[in-house]
Amino acid sequence: MAATEVERVVEISNNMRNLTLSGHVGFDSLPDQLVNKSVSQGFCFNILCVGETGIGKSTMMDTLFNTNFDSTPSSHDLPGVKLKAHTYELREKNVLLKLTVVDSVGFGDQINKEDSWKPIVDYIDAQFDAFLQEELKIKRMLHSYHDSRVHTCLYFIAPTGHSLKALDLVTMKKLDSKVNIIPVIAKADTITKSELNKFKAKIMSELMANGVQIYHFPVDDETVADTNNSMNTHLPFAVVGSNDEVKIGNKMVKARQYPWGTVQVENENHCDFVKLREMLIRTNMEDLRETTHFRHYELYRRHKLEEMGFSDSDTRSLSETYEQKRQEHITNLQKKEDEMRQTFVIRVKEKEGELKDAEKELHARFDQLKKQHADEKKKIEDSRKRLEDEINLFNQRKAATEAQHSTMGKKKK
Ligand code: GTP
Ligand code: MG
């Protein structure tokens, strides 16, 4: 048999046979097909920037993507934290990137910062939920779905040189199971080199002490393992952002100019900006996307489905689970309806009692008024009688006087 001549059969542990091809078949183009398909669809990447108002978030985004996103500064007197997302299409060579930048507007500005993390967590969950809804649809459109799940959170730490604020720790703790956190020390040009090293060590020890999981660059792919390994030791990156360009030698470079000198954004002796860009965009963007899908979204999905009554250990079919949930829902509704009915009956009885009391009061008042009226009527009747008696008496006296006068007149005549 011709085929057996070319097939060198090797039995491997799971009974799969390893065959040798006698000529070119063409499926070695699969990786290229994959690349072409991905390139034609474009890529989504979503960054969430969390940090105090004015800490340099927008400048950093502009500097990272070498563009101007036209962001407007926020005011410091917002009553709460709001999340604002803007999506941009960026093209580099033939690669299209649909980039969404989400800003935590008003973060850290309120006197009571207790719930500052909540709108951020809600936003991240809402994006997971939207994706889950799409996945659960009968007619799924995942290939054309605009994925808004947050792939990374750049957490901007104020360059105090001391330690993390309680707000930073609480927020990062709330976010760490939902998003890949990359902490950065903002405006690193305002802190000295020795202070910076101590500050970095302090931040890392505080994060560890509080059990905050930040994103570590992956070391399982050997092509990037060394770089990622060494970059992990530089976390958190101390970054400087700028929209201004300065001529250094014969090159225009992004920099911040001070009376005493110039801080070059892309100079690795001045700050870690290049490290951040390298790690975030050039080396680990795909890993950030994958970690979001396979770890953070997976966790969200699991909890959500369990909440909905699904379980892997459950032997029931989907329709049985649905029917059970439906029954539970109906029972709950029935219970609520009964409770509402009972409350309604109690309220009606209360109202009835109140009305009866009011009616009694009205009757009493009516009786009282009736009695008062009768008394007054009697009084008037008595006075009228008295007056009539007086009139009668008067008339009698008048008649007697007139009779007397006429007798006297007759006598005179
Ligand atoms: P809001 O969006 O209003 O919360 O502010 P933001 O966090 O986006 O800050 P933005 O980028 O608007 O920067 C605020 C100010 O800080 C501007 O005057 C920037 O020039 C300045 N700034 C930004 N990055 C740096 C930096 O790395 N170092 C220093 N020293 N200043 C910076
Ligand atoms: Mg801004």
Coordinates of C-alpha atoms and ligand atoms in Angstrom, one line a residue:
M1 CA 0.0 0.0 0.0
A2 CA 1.4 3.4 -1.1
A3 CA 0.3 5.1 2.0
T4 CA 2.0 2.7 4.3
E5 CA 5.3 3.3 2.6
V6 CA 5.1 7.0 3.5
E7 CA 3.5 6.5 6.9
R8 CA 6.1 5.7 9.6
V9 CA 3.8 4.7 12.3
V10 CA 4.8 5.7 15.8
E11 CA 2.6 4.7 18.7
I12 CA 2.4 7.5 21.2
S13 CA 0.9 7.2 24.7
N14 CA -2.6 8.4 23.8
N15 CA -2.9 6.2 20.8
M16 CA -2.3 9.0 18.3
R17 CA -0.1 8.1 15.4
N18 CA 2.7 10.2 14.2
L19 CA 2.9 10.2 10.4
T20 CA 5.4 11.6 8.0
L21 CA 4.3 13.4 4.9
S22 CA 5.9 12.6 1.6
G23 CA 5.4 16.0 0.1
H24 CA 4.2 19.5 0.8
V25 CA 0.5 19.6 1.8
G26 CA 0.1 23.2 2.8
F27 CA -1.3 23.3 6.3
D28 CA 1.9 24.9 7.5
S29 CA 0.2 28.1 6.3
L30 CA -2.2 27.9 9.2
P31 CA -0.3 30.4 11.4
D32 CA -0.2 32.8 8.4
Q33 CA -4.0 32.3 7.9
L34 CA -4.5 33.0 11.5
V35 CA -2.4 36.2 11.4
N36 CA -4.2 37.4 8.2
K37 CA -7.6 36.8 9.7
S38 CA -6.7 38.6 12.9
V39 CA -5.2 41.5 11.1
S40 CA -8.2 41.9 8.9
Q41 CA -10.5 42.0 11.9
G42 CA -8.4 44.3 13.9
F43 CA -7.6 44.1 17.6
C44 CA -9.4 45.4 20.7
F45 CA -7.4 46.6 23.6
N46 CA -9.0 48.4 26.6
I47 CA -7.0 50.3 29.2
L48 CA -8.5 51.6 32.4
C49 CA -6.6 54.5 34.1
V50 CA -7.1 54.8 37.8
G51 CA -5.5 57.6 39.7
E52 CA -6.2 61.0 41.4
T53 CA -7.4 63.9 39.4
G54 CA -4.4 65.6 37.7
I55 CA -1.9 62.8 38.4
G56 CA -1.0 62.6 34.7
K57 CA -3.2 59.9 33.3
S58 CA -4.1 61.6 30.0
T59 CA -0.6 62.8 29.4
M60 CA 0.6 59.2 29.9
M61 CA -1.9 57.8 27.4
D62 CA -0.9 60.5 24.9
T63 CA 2.8 59.7 25.4
L64 CA 2.3 55.9 25.3
F65 CA 0.4 55.9 22.0
N66 CA 2.3 58.9 20.6
T67 CA -0.8 60.8 19.8
N68 CA -3.2 63.3 21.2
F69 CA -6.4 61.9 22.6
D70 CA -7.9 65.4 23.2
S71 CA -8.9 64.7 26.8
T72 CA -10.3 67.4 28.9
P73 CA -9.1 67.9 32.5
S74 CA -11.6 67.1 35.2
S75 CA -12.7 69.3 38.1
H76 CA -11.8 68.4 41.7
D77 CA -15.3 68.9 43.1
L78 CA -17.3 66.0 41.7
P79 CA -19.6 64.3 44.2
G80 CA -18.5 60.8 43.2
V81 CA -16.3 58.8 40.9
K82 CA -17.4 58.3 37.3
L83 CA -16.0 56.2 34.6
K84 CA -15.7 57.6 31.1
A85 CA -14.7 55.5 28.1
H86 CA -13.6 56.7 24.8
T87 CA -12.8 54.4 21.9
Y88 CA -10.3 55.3 19.2
E89 CA -9.1 53.5 16.0
L90 CA -5.3 53.6 15.7
R91 CA -3.5 52.1 12.7
E92 CA 0.2 51.2 12.6
K93 CA 1.3 49.8 9.2
N94 CA -1.6 47.4 8.4
V95 CA -2.6 46.7 12.0
L96 CA -5.8 48.2 13.2
L97 CA -6.1 48.7 17.0
K98 CA -9.5 49.6 18.5
L99 CA -8.3 51.2 21.7
T100 CA -10.6 52.1 24.5
V101 CA -9.3 54.4 27.2
V102 CA -11.4 54.4 30.4
D103 CA -10.8 57.2 32.8
S104 CA -11.7 57.2 36.5
V105 CA -13.0 60.8 36.7
G106 CA -13.0 62.4 40.2
F107 CA -11.1 59.5 41.8
G108 CA -9.8 60.5 45.3
D109 CA -11.5 63.9 45.4
Q110 CA -14.3 63.2 47.8
I111 CA -14.0 63.6 51.6
N112 CA -15.6 60.2 52.1
K113 CA -13.6 57.9 49.9
E114 CA -15.1 54.7 51.3
D115 CA -16.9 53.6 48.1
S116 CA -14.6 55.1 45.5
W117 CA -13.7 51.7 44.2
K118 CA -17.3 50.7 43.6
P119 CA -18.0 52.5 40.3
I120 CA -14.8 51.0 38.9
V121 CA -15.7 47.5 39.9
D122 CA -19.2 48.0 38.6
Y123 CA -17.8 49.2 35.2
I124 CA -15.5 46.1 34.9
D125 CA -18.4 43.8 35.8
A126 CA -20.7 45.5 33.4
Q127 CA -18.3 44.8 30.5
F128 CA -17.9 41.1 31.6
D129 CA -21.7 40.9 31.8
A130 CA -22.2 42.3 28.3
F131 CA -19.8 39.7 26.9
L132 CA -21.5 36.9 28.8
Q133 CA -24.9 38.0 27.5
E134 CA -23.5 37.8 24.0
E135 CA -22.1 34.4 24.6
L136 CA -25.4 33.1 26.0
K137 CA -27.4 34.4 23.0
I138 CA -28.7 31.8 20.6
K139 CA -27.5 33.8 17.7
R140 CA -24.0 34.8 18.8
M141 CA -22.0 37.5 16.9
L142 CA -18.8 37.1 18.8
H143 CA -16.6 37.7 15.7
S144 CA -18.0 41.1 15.2
Y145 CA -18.7 41.9 18.9
H146 CA -16.8 44.9 20.2
D147 CA -15.1 43.5 23.2
S148 CA -15.1 46.2 25.9
R149 CA -13.7 44.1 28.7
V150 CA -10.9 45.9 30.5
H151 CA -7.5 44.2 29.6
T152 CA -5.4 46.2 32.0
C153 CA -5.6 48.8 34.7
L154 CA -2.8 51.3 35.0
Y155 CA -2.9 52.3 38.6
F156 CA -1.3 55.7 39.1
I157 CA 0.4 56.0 42.4
A158 CA 1.2 59.5 43.7
P159 CA 5.0 60.1 44.0
T160 CA 4.9 60.8 47.7
G161 CA 8.0 58.8 48.5
H162 CA 6.3 57.5 51.7
S163 CA 3.8 54.7 51.2
L164 CA 0.6 53.7 49.5
K165 CA -2.5 55.5 50.6
A166 CA -5.3 53.5 52.2
L167 CA -7.5 54.3 49.1
D168 CA -4.8 52.8 46.8
L169 CA -4.7 49.5 48.8
V170 CA -8.4 49.2 49.1
T171 CA -9.0 49.9 45.5
M172 CA -6.3 47.6 44.2
K173 CA -7.5 44.8 46.5
K174 CA -11.1 45.2 45.1
L175 CA -9.8 45.1 41.5
D176 CA -7.1 42.5 41.6
S177 CA -9.4 39.5 40.9
K178 CA -11.1 41.3 38.0
V179 CA -8.4 43.0 36.0
N180 CA -4.6 42.9 35.3
I181 CA -3.3 45.7 37.5
I182 CA 0.0 47.4 36.5
P183 CA 0.9 49.9 39.1
V184 CA 3.0 52.9 38.0
I185 CA 4.5 55.7 40.0
A186 CA 3.3 58.9 38.3
K187 CA 5.3 62.1 37.8
A188 CA 8.4 60.2 38.7
D189 CA 10.5 63.3 37.8
T190 CA 9.3 64.8 41.2
I191 CA 11.1 62.2 43.3
T192 CA 14.9 61.6 43.7
K193 CA 16.6 58.5 42.6
S194 CA 17.3 57.1 46.1
E195 CA 13.9 58.0 47.3
L196 CA 12.4 56.2 44.3
N197 CA 14.1 52.9 45.0
K198 CA 13.0 52.9 48.6
F199 CA 9.5 53.9 47.5
K200 CA 9.3 51.1 45.0
A201 CA 10.4 48.5 47.6
K202 CA 7.9 49.9 50.1
I203 CA 5.1 49.7 47.6
M204 CA 5.9 46.1 46.7
S205 CA 6.1 45.1 50.3
E206 CA 2.8 46.8 51.2
L207 CA 1.1 45.2 48.2
M208 CA 2.4 41.8 49.3
A209 CA 1.5 42.4 53.0
N210 CA -2.1 43.2 52.0
G211 CA -2.4 40.3 49.6
V212 CA -2.9 42.5 46.5
Q213 CA -2.2 40.5 43.3
I214 CA -0.7 42.7 40.6
Y215 CA -0.1 41.6 37.0
H216 CA 3.3 39.9 36.6
F217 CA 4.7 39.7 33.1
P218 CA 4.6 36.0 32.0
V219 CA 7.7 33.9 32.1
D220 CA 6.4 30.7 30.6
D221 CA 7.2 31.7 27.0
E222 CA 10.9 31.3 26.7
T223 CA 11.3 33.9 23.9
V224 CA 10.3 36.6 26.4
A225 CA 11.0 34.9 29.7
D226 CA 14.3 36.7 30.3
T227 CA 13.0 40.2 29.5
N228 CA 9.8 39.7 31.4
N229 CA 11.6 38.2 34.4
S230 CA 13.9 41.2 34.6
M231 CA 11.1 43.7 34.1
N232 CA 9.1 42.1 36.9
T233 CA 11.9 43.2 39.3
H234 CA 11.4 46.9 38.2
L235 CA 7.8 47.0 39.2
P236 CA 6.1 49.4 39.9
F237 CA 7.4 51.4 36.9
A238 CA 8.3 55.0 37.7
V239 CA 7.0 57.0 34.7
V240 CA 7.1 60.5 33.3
G241 CA 4.7 61.7 30.6
S242 CA 4.9 64.7 28.3
N243 CA 3.3 66.2 25.2
D244 CA 6.2 68.5 24.6
E245 CA 9.1 67.8 22.4
V246 CA 12.7 69.2 22.9
K247 CA 15.6 69.1 20.6
I248 CA 18.4 66.9 22.0
G249 CA 21.4 66.7 19.7
N250 CA 19.7 66.6 16.3
K251 CA 16.6 64.7 17.4
M252 CA 13.3 65.9 18.7
V253 CA 12.4 63.9 21.9
K254 CA 9.5 63.9 24.3
A255 CA 10.7 65.6 27.4
R256 CA 9.9 67.9 30.4
Q257 CA 12.0 71.0 30.7
Y258 CA 12.9 72.5 34.0
P259 CA 15.1 75.5 34.8
W260 CA 17.8 73.1 36.1
G261 CA 17.6 70.5 33.3
T262 CA 15.6 68.3 31.0
V263 CA 13.8 65.0 31.8
Q264 CA 13.7 62.8 28.7
V265 CA 10.7 60.5 28.7
E266 CA 12.4 57.8 26.7
N267 CA 15.7 57.9 28.5
E268 CA 16.0 54.8 30.6
N269 CA 18.3 56.6 33.0
H270 CA 15.6 59.2 33.6
C271 CA 12.5 57.0 34.1
D272 CA 10.9 53.6 33.3
F273 CA 8.6 54.9 30.5
V274 CA 10.3 52.8 27.9
K275 CA 10.0 49.7 30.1
L276 CA 6.2 50.3 30.5
R277 CA 5.7 50.8 26.8
E278 CA 7.8 47.7 26.0
M279 CA 5.9 45.6 28.5
L280 CA 2.4 46.9 27.9
I281 CA 2.3 47.3 24.2
R282 CA 5.2 45.6 22.5
T283 CA 5.6 42.4 24.5
N284 CA 2.6 41.5 26.6
M285 CA -0.5 43.1 25.0
E286 CA -1.7 39.6 23.8
D287 CA -1.0 38.0 27.2
L288 CA -3.0 40.8 28.8
R289 CA -5.9 40.1 26.5
E290 CA -5.6 36.3 27.1
T291 CA -5.3 36.7 30.9
T292 CA -8.4 38.9 30.8
H293 CA -10.4 36.2 28.9
F294 CA -9.1 33.0 30.5
R295 CA -8.6 34.1 34.1
H296 CA -10.7 37.2 35.0
Y297 CA -13.6 36.7 32.7
E298 CA -13.6 33.0 33.4
L299 CA -13.9 33.7 37.2
Y300 CA -16.7 36.2 36.6
R301 CA -18.5 33.8 34.3
R302 CA -18.2 30.9 36.8
H303 CA -19.6 32.9 39.7
K304 CA -22.4 34.3 37.5
L305 CA -23.4 30.9 36.1
E306 CA -23.3 29.4 39.6
E307 CA -25.5 32.2 40.8
M308 CA -27.9 31.4 38.0
G309 CA -28.0 27.8 39.3
F310 CA -25.6 26.0 36.9
S311 CA -23.0 23.7 38.2
D312 CA -20.5 21.2 36.6
S313 CA -21.1 18.6 39.3
D314 CA -24.8 18.8 38.5
T315 CA -26.1 15.9 36.4
R316 CA -29.2 17.7 35.4
S317 CA -29.6 19.0 31.9
L318 CA -29.8 22.6 31.0
S319 CA -33.6 22.5 30.6
E320 CA -34.0 20.8 34.0
T321 CA -31.9 23.5 35.6
Y322 CA -33.9 26.1 33.8
E323 CA -37.2 24.5 34.9
Q324 CA -35.9 24.3 38.5
K325 CA -34.9 28.0 38.4
R326 CA -38.2 28.9 36.9
Q327 CA -40.0 27.1 39.7
E328 CA -37.9 28.8 42.3
H329 CA -38.6 32.1 40.7
I330 CA -42.4 31.5 40.6
T331 CA -42.3 30.3 44.3
N332 CA -40.4 33.5 45.2
L333 CA -42.9 35.6 43.2
Q334 CA -45.8 33.8 44.9
K335 CA -44.2 34.4 48.4
K336 CA -43.7 38.1 47.6
E337 CA -47.3 38.4 46.3
D338 CA -48.6 36.7 49.6
E339 CA -46.5 39.1 51.7
M340 CA -47.7 42.0 49.7
R341 CA -51.3 40.8 50.1
Q342 CA -50.9 40.4 53.8
T343 CA -49.4 43.8 54.2
F344 CA -52.2 45.2 52.1
V345 CA -54.8 43.6 54.3
I346 CA -53.1 44.9 57.5
R347 CA -53.0 48.4 56.0
V348 CA -56.6 48.2 55.0
K349 CA -57.6 47.1 58.5
E350 CA -55.5 49.9 60.0
K351 CA -57.1 52.4 57.7
E352 CA -60.6 51.0 58.5
G353 CA -59.9 51.4 62.2
E354 CA -58.7 55.0 61.7
L355 CA -61.9 55.7 59.7
K356 CA -64.1 54.2 62.3
D357 CA -62.5 56.3 65.0
A358 CA -62.9 59.4 62.9
E359 CA -66.6 58.5 62.3
K360 CA -67.1 58.0 66.1
E361 CA -65.5 61.3 66.8
L362 CA -67.7 63.0 64.2
H363 CA -70.8 61.4 65.7
A364 CA -69.8 62.6 69.2
R365 CA -69.2 66.1 67.8
F366 CA -72.5 66.0 66.0
D367 CA -74.4 65.0 69.2
Q368 CA -72.6 67.7 71.1
L369 CA -73.5 70.3 68.5
K370 CA -77.1 69.1 68.4
K371 CA -77.4 69.4 72.2
Q372 CA -75.8 72.8 72.1
H373 CA -78.3 73.8 69.4
A374 CA -81.2 72.5 71.5
D375 CA -80.1 74.3 74.6
E376 CA -79.7 77.5 72.7
K377 CA -83.1 77.0 71.0
K378 CA -84.7 76.4 74.5
K379 CA -83.0 79.6 75.8
I380 CA -84.4 81.6 72.9
E381 CA -87.8 80.1 73.3
D382 CA -87.8 81.0 77.0
S383 CA -86.7 84.6 76.2
R384 CA -89.5 84.8 73.6
K385 CA -92.1 83.6 76.1
R386 CA -90.8 86.0 78.7
L387 CA -91.0 88.9 76.1
E388 CA -94.5 87.9 75.1
D389 CA -95.6 87.8 78.7
E390 CA -94.1 91.2 79.2
I391 CA -95.9 92.5 76.0
N392 CA -99.2 91.0 77.3
L393 CA -98.7 92.6 80.7
F394 CA -97.9 95.9 79.0
N395 CA -100.9 95.7 76.8
Q396 CA -103.1 94.9 79.8
R397 CA -101.7 97.8 81.7
K398 CA -102.1 100.0 78.6
A399 CA -105.8 99.0 78.2
A400 CA -106.4 99.6 81.9
T401 CA -104.8 103.0 81.8
E402 CA -106.8 103.9 78.7
A403 CA -110.0 102.8 80.4
Q404 CA -109.1 104.9 83.4
H405 CA -108.6 108.0 81.2
S406 CA -111.9 107.6 79.4
T407 CA -113.8 107.2 82.7
M408 CA -112.1 110.3 84.1
G409 CA -113.0 112.3 80.9
K410 CA -116.6 111.3 81.1
K411 CA -116.8 112.5 84.7
K412 CA -115.4 115.9 83.9
K413 CA -118.1 116.5 81.3
Ligands
GTP1 P1 -7.6 64.5 35.0 O1 -8.0 63.9 33.8 O2 -8.0 66.0 35.1 O3 -7.9 63.7 36.2 O4 -6.0 64.7 35.0 P2 -5.0 63.6 34.5 O5 -4.7 62.6 35.5 O6 -5.4 63.2 33.1 O7 -3.6 64.5 34.3 P3 -3.1 65.3 33.1 O8 -2.5 64.3 32.2 O9 -4.1 66.2 32.5 O10 -1.9 66.1 33.7 C1 -2.1 67.1 34.7 C2 -0.9 68.0 34.9 O11 0.2 67.2 35.3 C3 -0.6 68.7 33.6 O12 -0.1 70.0 33.8 C4 0.6 67.8 33.0 O13 1.5 68.6 32.3 C5 1.3 67.4 34.3 N1 2.0 66.1 34.2 C6 1.6 65.1 33.5 N2 2.5 64.1 33.5 C7 3.5 64.6 34.3 C8 4.8 64.0 34.7 O14 5.1 62.9 34.4 N3 5.5 64.8 35.5 C9 5.2 66.1 35.9 N4 6.0 66.7 36.7 N5 4.0 66.6 35.5 C10 3.2 65.9 34.7
MG2 MG -7.2 63.3 32.1

